[in-house]
Amino acid sequence: MSIYQVRPGFPRITPDILRPGVGRVRYQVDLKDIDGFVVTLETMLSDLEAARG
């Protein structure tokens, strides 16, 4: 199992880039294209703890 950190550069669709009238959008991300976003469980847990304050 891999854990991916969604940060700048991660391929995604966000409401601010959608034109009015576009909704219920679905997309698929190729795992080979997001290898650079893999993080360890320890990193994820540390980031979550830091976000909690």
Short mmCIF file of C-alpha atoms in Angstrom, two decimals:
data_model
loop_
_atom_site.label_atom_id
_atom_site.label_comp_id
_atom_site.label_asym_id
_atom_site.label_seq_id
_atom_site.Cartn_x
_atom_site.Cartn_y
_atom_site.Cartn_z
CA MET A 1 0.00 0.00 0.00
CA SER A 2 1.25 3.47 -0.85
CA ILE A 3 0.36 6.78 0.78
CA TYR A 4 0.29 9.88 -1.40
CA GLN A 5 0.58 13.46 -0.19
CA VAL A 6 -1.59 15.85 -2.18
CA ARG A 7 0.47 19.01 -2.51
CA PRO A 8 1.19 21.53 -5.28
CA GLY A 9 1.75 19.73 -8.55
CA PHE A 10 -0.43 16.73 -7.67
CA PRO A 11 -2.87 16.14 -10.52
CA ARG A 12 -6.31 17.09 -9.30
CA ILE A 13 -9.49 18.93 -10.15
CA THR A 14 -10.52 21.68 -7.74
CA PRO A 15 -13.67 23.84 -7.71
CA ASP A 16 -11.71 27.01 -8.43
CA ILE A 17 -10.62 25.73 -11.87
CA LEU A 18 -14.07 24.58 -12.99
CA ARG A 19 -16.25 26.78 -15.15
CA PRO A 20 -19.81 27.49 -14.03
CA GLY A 21 -22.10 24.66 -15.04
CA VAL A 22 -19.49 21.93 -14.65
CA GLY A 23 -20.18 19.48 -11.86
CA ARG A 24 -20.13 15.84 -10.80
CA VAL A 25 -16.71 15.46 -12.42
CA ARG A 26 -14.83 12.18 -12.20
CA TYR A 27 -11.22 11.54 -13.10
CA GLN A 28 -8.57 8.89 -12.76
CA VAL A 29 -4.92 9.41 -11.80
CA ASP A 30 -2.23 7.17 -13.25
CA LEU A 31 -0.17 5.86 -10.33
CA LYS A 32 3.02 6.00 -12.39
CA ASP A 33 2.56 9.76 -12.70
CA ILE A 34 2.43 10.40 -8.95
CA ASP A 35 5.48 8.45 -7.74
CA GLY A 36 6.99 11.72 -6.53
CA PHE A 37 4.13 12.19 -4.05
CA VAL A 38 4.62 8.94 -2.09
CA VAL A 39 5.29 9.48 1.62
CA THR A 40 5.95 7.12 4.49
CA LEU A 41 3.39 6.36 7.15
CA GLU A 42 5.62 8.18 9.64
CA THR A 43 5.66 11.30 7.48
CA MET A 44 1.90 11.24 7.09
CA LEU A 45 1.34 10.82 10.84
CA SER A 46 3.85 13.56 11.63
CA ASP A 47 2.14 15.95 9.18
CA LEU A 48 -1.27 15.17 10.67
CA GLU A 49 0.01 15.79 14.19
CA ALA A 50 1.58 19.09 13.13
CA ALA A 51 -1.70 20.16 11.51
CA ARG A 52 -3.57 19.46 14.73
CA GLY A 53 -1.30 21.90 16.53
#
